[in-house]
Short mmCIF file of C-alpha atoms in Angstrom, two decimals:
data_model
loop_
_atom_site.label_atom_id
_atom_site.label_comp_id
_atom_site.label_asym_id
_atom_site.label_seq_id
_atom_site.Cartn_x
_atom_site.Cartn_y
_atom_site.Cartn_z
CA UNK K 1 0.95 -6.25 22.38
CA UNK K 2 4.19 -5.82 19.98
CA UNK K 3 7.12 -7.38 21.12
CA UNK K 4 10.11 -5.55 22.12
CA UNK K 5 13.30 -5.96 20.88
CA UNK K 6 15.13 -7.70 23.73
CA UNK K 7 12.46 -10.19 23.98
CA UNK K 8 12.84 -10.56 19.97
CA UNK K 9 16.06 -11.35 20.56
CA UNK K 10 15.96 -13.33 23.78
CA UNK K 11 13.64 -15.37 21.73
CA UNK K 12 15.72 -16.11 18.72
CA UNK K 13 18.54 -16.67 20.86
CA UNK K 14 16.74 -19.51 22.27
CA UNK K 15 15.76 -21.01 19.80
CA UNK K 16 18.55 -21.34 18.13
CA UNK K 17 19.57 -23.33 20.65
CA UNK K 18 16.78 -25.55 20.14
CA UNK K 19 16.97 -25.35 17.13
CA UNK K 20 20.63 -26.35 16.99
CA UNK K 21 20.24 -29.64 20.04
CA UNK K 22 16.72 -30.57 17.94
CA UNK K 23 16.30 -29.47 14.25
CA UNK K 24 13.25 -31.60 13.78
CA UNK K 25 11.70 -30.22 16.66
CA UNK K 26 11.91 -27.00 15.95
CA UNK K 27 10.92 -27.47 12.20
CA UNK K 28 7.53 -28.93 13.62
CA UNK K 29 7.05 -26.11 15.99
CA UNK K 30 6.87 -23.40 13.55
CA UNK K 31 5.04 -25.64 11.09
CA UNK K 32 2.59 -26.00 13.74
CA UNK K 33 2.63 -22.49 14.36
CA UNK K 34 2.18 -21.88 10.96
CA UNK K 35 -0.52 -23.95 10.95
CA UNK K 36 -2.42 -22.17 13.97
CA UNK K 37 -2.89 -18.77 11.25
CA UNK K 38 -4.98 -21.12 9.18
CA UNK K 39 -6.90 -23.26 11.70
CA UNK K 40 -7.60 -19.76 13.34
CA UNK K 41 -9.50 -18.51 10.65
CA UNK K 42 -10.79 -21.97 9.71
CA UNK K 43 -12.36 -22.36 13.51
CA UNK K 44 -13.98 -19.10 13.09
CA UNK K 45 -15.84 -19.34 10.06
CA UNK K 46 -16.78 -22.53 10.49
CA UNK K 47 -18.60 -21.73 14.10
CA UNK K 48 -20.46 -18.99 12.23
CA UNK K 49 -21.53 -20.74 9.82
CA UNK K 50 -22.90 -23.53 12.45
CA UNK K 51 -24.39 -21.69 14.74
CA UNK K 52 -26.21 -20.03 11.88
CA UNK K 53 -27.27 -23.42 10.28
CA UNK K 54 -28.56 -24.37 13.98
CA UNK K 55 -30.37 -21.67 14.83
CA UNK K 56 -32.08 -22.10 11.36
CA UNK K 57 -32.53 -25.77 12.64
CA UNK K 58 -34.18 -25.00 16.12
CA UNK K 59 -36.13 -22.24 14.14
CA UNK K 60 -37.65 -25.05 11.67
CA UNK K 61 -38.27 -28.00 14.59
CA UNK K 62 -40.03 -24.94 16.53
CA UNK K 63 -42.02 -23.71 13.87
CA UNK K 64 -40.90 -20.72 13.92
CA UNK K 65 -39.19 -20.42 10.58
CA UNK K 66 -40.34 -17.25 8.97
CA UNK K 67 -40.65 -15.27 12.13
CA UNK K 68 -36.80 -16.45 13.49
CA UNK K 69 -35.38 -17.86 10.56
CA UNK K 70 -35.06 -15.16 8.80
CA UNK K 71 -34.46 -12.48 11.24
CA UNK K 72 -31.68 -14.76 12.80
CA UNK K 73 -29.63 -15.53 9.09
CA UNK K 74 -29.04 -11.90 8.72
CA UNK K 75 -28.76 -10.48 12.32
CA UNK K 76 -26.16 -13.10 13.71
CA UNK K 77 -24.02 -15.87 12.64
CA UNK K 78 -24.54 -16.48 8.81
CA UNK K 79 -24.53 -12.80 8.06
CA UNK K 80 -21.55 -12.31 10.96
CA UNK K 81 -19.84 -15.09 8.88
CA UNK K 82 -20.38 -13.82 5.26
CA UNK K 83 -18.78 -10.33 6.48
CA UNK K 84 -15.61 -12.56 8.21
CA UNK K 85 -15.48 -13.86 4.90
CA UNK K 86 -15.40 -10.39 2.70
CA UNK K 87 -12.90 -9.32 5.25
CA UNK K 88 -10.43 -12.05 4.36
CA UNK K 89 -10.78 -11.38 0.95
CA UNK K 90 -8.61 -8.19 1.17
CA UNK K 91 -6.79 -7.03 -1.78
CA UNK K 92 -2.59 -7.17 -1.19
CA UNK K 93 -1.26 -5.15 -4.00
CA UNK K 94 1.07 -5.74 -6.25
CA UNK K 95 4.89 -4.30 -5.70
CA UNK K 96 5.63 -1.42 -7.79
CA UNK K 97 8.20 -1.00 -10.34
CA UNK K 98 8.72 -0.33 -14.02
CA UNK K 99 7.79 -3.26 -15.54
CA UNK K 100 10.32 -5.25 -18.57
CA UNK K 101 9.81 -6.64 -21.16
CA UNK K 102 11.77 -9.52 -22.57
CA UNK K 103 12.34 -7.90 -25.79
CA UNK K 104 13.47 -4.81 -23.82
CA UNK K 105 16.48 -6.49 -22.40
CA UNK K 106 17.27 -10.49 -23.73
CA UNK K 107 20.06 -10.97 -21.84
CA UNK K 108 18.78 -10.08 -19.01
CA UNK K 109 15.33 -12.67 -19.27
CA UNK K 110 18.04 -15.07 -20.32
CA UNK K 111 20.36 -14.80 -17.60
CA UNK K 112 17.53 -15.05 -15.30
CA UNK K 113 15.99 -18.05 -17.79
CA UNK K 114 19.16 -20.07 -16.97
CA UNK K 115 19.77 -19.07 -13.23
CA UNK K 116 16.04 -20.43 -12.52
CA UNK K 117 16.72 -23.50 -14.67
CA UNK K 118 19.83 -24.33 -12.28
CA UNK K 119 18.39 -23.78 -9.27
CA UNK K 120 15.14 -25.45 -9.72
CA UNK K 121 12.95 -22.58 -9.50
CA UNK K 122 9.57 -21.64 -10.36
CA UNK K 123 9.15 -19.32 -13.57
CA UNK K 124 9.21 -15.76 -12.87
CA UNK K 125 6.05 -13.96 -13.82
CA UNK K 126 7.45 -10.25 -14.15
CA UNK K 127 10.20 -7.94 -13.55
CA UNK K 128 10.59 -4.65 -12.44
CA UNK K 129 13.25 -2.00 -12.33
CA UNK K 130 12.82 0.51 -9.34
CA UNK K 131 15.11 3.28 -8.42
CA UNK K 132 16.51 1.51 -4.42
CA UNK K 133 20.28 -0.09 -4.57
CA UNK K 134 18.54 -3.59 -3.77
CA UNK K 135 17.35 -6.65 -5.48
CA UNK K 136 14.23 -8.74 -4.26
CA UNK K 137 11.90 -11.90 -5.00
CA UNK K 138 8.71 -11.14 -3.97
CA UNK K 139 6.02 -13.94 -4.08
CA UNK K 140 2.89 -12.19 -4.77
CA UNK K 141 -0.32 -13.79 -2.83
CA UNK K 142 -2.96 -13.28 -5.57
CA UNK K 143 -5.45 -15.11 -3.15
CA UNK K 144 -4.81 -13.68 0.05
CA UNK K 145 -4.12 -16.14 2.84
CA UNK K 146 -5.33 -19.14 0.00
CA UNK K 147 -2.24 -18.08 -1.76
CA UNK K 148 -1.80 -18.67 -5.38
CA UNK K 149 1.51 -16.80 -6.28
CA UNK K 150 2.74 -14.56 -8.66
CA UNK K 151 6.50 -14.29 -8.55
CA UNK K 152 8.54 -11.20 -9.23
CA UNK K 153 11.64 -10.35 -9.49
CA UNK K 154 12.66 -6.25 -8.50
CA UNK K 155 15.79 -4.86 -9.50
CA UNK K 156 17.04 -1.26 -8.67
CA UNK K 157 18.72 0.52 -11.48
CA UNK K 158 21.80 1.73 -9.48
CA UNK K 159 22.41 -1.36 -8.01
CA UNK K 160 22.41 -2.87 -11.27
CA UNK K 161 24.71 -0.14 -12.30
CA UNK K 162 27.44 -0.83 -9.99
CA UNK K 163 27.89 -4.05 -9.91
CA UNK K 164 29.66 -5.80 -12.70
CA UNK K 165 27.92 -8.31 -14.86
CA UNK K 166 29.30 -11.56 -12.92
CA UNK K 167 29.13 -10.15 -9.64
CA UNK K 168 25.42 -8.78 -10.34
CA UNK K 169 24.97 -12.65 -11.57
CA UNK K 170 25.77 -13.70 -8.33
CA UNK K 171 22.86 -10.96 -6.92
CA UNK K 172 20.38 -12.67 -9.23
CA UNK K 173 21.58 -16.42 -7.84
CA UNK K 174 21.16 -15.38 -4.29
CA UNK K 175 17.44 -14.14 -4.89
CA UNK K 176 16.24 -16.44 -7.31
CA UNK K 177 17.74 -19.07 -4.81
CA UNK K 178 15.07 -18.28 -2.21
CA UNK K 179 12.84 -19.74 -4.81
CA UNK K 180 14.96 -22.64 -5.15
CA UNK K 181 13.46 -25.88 -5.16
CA UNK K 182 16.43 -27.39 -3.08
CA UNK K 183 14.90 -25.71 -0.41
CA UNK K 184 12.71 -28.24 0.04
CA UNK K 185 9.14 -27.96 0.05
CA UNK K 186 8.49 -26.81 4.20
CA UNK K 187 10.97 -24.17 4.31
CA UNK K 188 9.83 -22.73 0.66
CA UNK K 189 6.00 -22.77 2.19
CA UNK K 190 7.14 -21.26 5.63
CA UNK K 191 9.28 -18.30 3.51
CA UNK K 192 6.04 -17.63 1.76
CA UNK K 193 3.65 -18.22 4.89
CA UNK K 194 5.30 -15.55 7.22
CA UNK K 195 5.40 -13.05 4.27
CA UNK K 196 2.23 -13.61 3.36
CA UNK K 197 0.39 -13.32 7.09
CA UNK K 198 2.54 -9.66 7.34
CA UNK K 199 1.27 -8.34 4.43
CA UNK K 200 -2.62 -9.72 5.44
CA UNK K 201 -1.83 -7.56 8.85
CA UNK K 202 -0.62 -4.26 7.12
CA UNK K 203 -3.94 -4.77 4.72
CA UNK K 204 -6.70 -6.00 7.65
CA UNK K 205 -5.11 -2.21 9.17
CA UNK K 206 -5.48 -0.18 6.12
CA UNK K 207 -8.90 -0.91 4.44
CA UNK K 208 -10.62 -1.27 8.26
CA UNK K 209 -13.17 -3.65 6.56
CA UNK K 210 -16.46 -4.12 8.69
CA UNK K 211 -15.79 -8.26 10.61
CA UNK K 212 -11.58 -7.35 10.17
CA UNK K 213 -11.87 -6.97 14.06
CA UNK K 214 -12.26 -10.65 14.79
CA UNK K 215 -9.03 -10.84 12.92
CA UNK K 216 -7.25 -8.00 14.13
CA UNK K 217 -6.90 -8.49 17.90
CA UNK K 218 -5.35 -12.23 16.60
CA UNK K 219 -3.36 -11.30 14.25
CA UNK K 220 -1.90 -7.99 15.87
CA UNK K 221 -0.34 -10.78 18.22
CA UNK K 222 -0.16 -13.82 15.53
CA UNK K 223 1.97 -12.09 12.47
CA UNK K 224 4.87 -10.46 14.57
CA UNK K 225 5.49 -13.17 16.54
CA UNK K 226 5.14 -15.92 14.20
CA UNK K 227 7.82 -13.91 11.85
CA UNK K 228 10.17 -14.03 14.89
CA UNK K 229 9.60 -17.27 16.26
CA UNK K 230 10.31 -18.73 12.10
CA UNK K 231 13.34 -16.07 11.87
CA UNK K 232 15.82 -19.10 12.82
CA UNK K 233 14.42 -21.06 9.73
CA UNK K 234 14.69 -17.55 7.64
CA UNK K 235 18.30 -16.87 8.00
CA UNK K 236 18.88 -20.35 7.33
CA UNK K 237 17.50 -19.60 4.38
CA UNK K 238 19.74 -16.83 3.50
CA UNK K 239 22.06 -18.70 3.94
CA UNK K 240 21.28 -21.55 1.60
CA UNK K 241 20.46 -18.79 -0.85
CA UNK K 242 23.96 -17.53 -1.12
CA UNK K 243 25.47 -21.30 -1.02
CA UNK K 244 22.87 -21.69 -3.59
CA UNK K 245 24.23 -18.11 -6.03
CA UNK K 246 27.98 -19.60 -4.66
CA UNK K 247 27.50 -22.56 -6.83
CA UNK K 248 25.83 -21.04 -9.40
CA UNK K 249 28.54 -18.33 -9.51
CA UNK K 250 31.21 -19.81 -7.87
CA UNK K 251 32.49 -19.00 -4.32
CA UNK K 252 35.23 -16.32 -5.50
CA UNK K 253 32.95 -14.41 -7.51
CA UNK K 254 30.21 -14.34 -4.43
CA UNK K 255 32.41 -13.39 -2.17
CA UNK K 256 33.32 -10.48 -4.65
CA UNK K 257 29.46 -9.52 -4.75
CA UNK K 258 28.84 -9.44 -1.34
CA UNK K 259 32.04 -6.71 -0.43
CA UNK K 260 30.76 -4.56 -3.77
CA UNK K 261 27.30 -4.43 -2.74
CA UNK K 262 28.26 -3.22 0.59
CA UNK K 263 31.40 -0.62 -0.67
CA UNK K 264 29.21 0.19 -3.51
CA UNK K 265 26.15 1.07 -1.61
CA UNK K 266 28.34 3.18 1.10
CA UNK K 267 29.71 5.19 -1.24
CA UNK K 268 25.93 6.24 -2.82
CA UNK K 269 24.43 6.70 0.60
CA UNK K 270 27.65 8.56 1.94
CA UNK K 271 29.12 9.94 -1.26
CA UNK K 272 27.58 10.61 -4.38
CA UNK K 273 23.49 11.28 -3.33
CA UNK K 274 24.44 13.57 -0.67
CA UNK K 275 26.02 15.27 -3.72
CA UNK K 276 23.31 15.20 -5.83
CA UNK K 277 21.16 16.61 -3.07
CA UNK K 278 23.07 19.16 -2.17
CA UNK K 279 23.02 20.77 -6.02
CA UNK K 280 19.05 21.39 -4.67
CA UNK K 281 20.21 24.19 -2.42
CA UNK K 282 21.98 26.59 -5.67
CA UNK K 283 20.14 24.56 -9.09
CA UNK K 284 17.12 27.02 -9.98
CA UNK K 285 15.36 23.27 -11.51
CA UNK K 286 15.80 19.78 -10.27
CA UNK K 287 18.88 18.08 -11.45
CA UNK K 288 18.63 15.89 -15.17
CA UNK K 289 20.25 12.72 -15.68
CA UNK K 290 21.36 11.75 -11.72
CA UNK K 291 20.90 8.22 -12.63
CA UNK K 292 22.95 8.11 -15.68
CA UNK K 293 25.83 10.03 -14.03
CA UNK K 294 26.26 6.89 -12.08
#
């Protein structure tokens, strides 16, 4: 059942309380919760794949192997268990974008080179330009739920466009900085973790893969609530990603960033799209060039 809205927020308003009397505590309730994803599908395969090694058991003390055996391995709980397994294995793809080259822009790799180097970051594997006024880290689970991340880095073309150099320096610090090492370990595995289990959700829901459903009814519950119940831990991390693009770009020049972003991005949405929209209604072709007249 999905979770309203007041009780999202009667939730996180709790517990950030308890999460402001007992930091520790909370910190081991959502690793345990984190945990529970795991041991979930852990517990579930593994009592397949028993109760199909004992009925193969019974079958052999009872000497009954041929006749049971084999009827029972792919009828019930080895063959149940082998289809649980191919349903875990779903494909998440890949976020879309124009990839870049470092020879197509130096400064750029550099600049992003140096600001990982600072921060203690893991390498960046690729980075894309898409068309959105935003900027985004997005830890790609190559593995599913086992993990094994790719790391990109997506950067929208007007966004990069209206921001100055230093203040779109600062934009790079604060998302590279959710990456950061200073993050410590837990709260860089929980960032990934609740990603990770909402993009398993949106996937079990979209391919409909034959033994999904002993997933689905757990997860339909398990995803949205762990995301809420670890946003008090997220926003932290926000925060320690712009203290982290503060230092890295220094507090003035942040605080610049953050007001030109906003301006910036009300004046597209309210101002100059609208515009270029509107030229549909009288312009006999689509209109050249709206991203360079930025």
């Amino acid at each position: 059942m999905a979770m309203t809205r007041e009780e999202y927020e009667a939730m996180v308003s709790r517990l950030e309380e308890v999460a402001r009397r007992d930091p520790a505590k909370y910190r081991m309730r959502v690793g345990l919760l984190a945990a529970l994803g795991y041991g979930y599908i852990i517990a579930v395969v593994g009592l397949l794949v028993a109760a199909g090694v004992g009925l193969i058991v019974v079958s052999w003390r009872t000497g009954r192997v041929v006749t049971t055996a084999i009827k029972f391995i792919w009828l019930t709980p080895l063959a149940l268990a082998w289809f649980v397994l191919k349903a875990l294995w779903v494909r998440i793809p890949p976020p879309e974008g124009l990839e870049i080259k470092r020879a197509d822009a130096p400064e750029l790799f550099a600049a992003v080179d140096e600001i990982t180097a600072s921060l203690a970051a893991p390498k960046i594997t690729r980075v894309l330009i898409d068309t959105s006024y935003n900027a985004g880290v997005v830890q790609h689970p190559r593995l599913g739920p086992l993990g094994w991340f790719r790391n990109y880095i997506i950067l929208g073309l007007p966004l990069m466009q209206a921001l100055s150099p230093a203040h779109f320096r600062a934009v790079l610090g604060h998302e590279l900085g959710h990456l950061s090492g200073n993050h410590g370990r837990f709260s860089g595995w929980i960032y990934r973790v609740r990603e990770t289990w909402l993009m398993l959700l949106q996937r079990f829901h979209v391919e409909q893969r034959w033994g999904a459903f002993i997933f689905n009814w757990f997860f339909d519950w398990y995803a949205p609530y762990f995301y809420a119940y670890s946003f008090v831990l997220a926003r932290t991390h926000e925060y320690e990603a712009d203290a982290a693009a503060a230092r890295m770009a220094g507090p003035g020049v942040m605080a610049e960033a953050l007001i030109a972003f906003r301006t910036m991005g009300a004046h597209l949405s309210e101002g100059y799209w609208p515009a270029v929209f509107k030229e549909a209604d009288t312009a006999p072709r689509p209109v050249r060039g709206a991203f360079a007249r930025l």
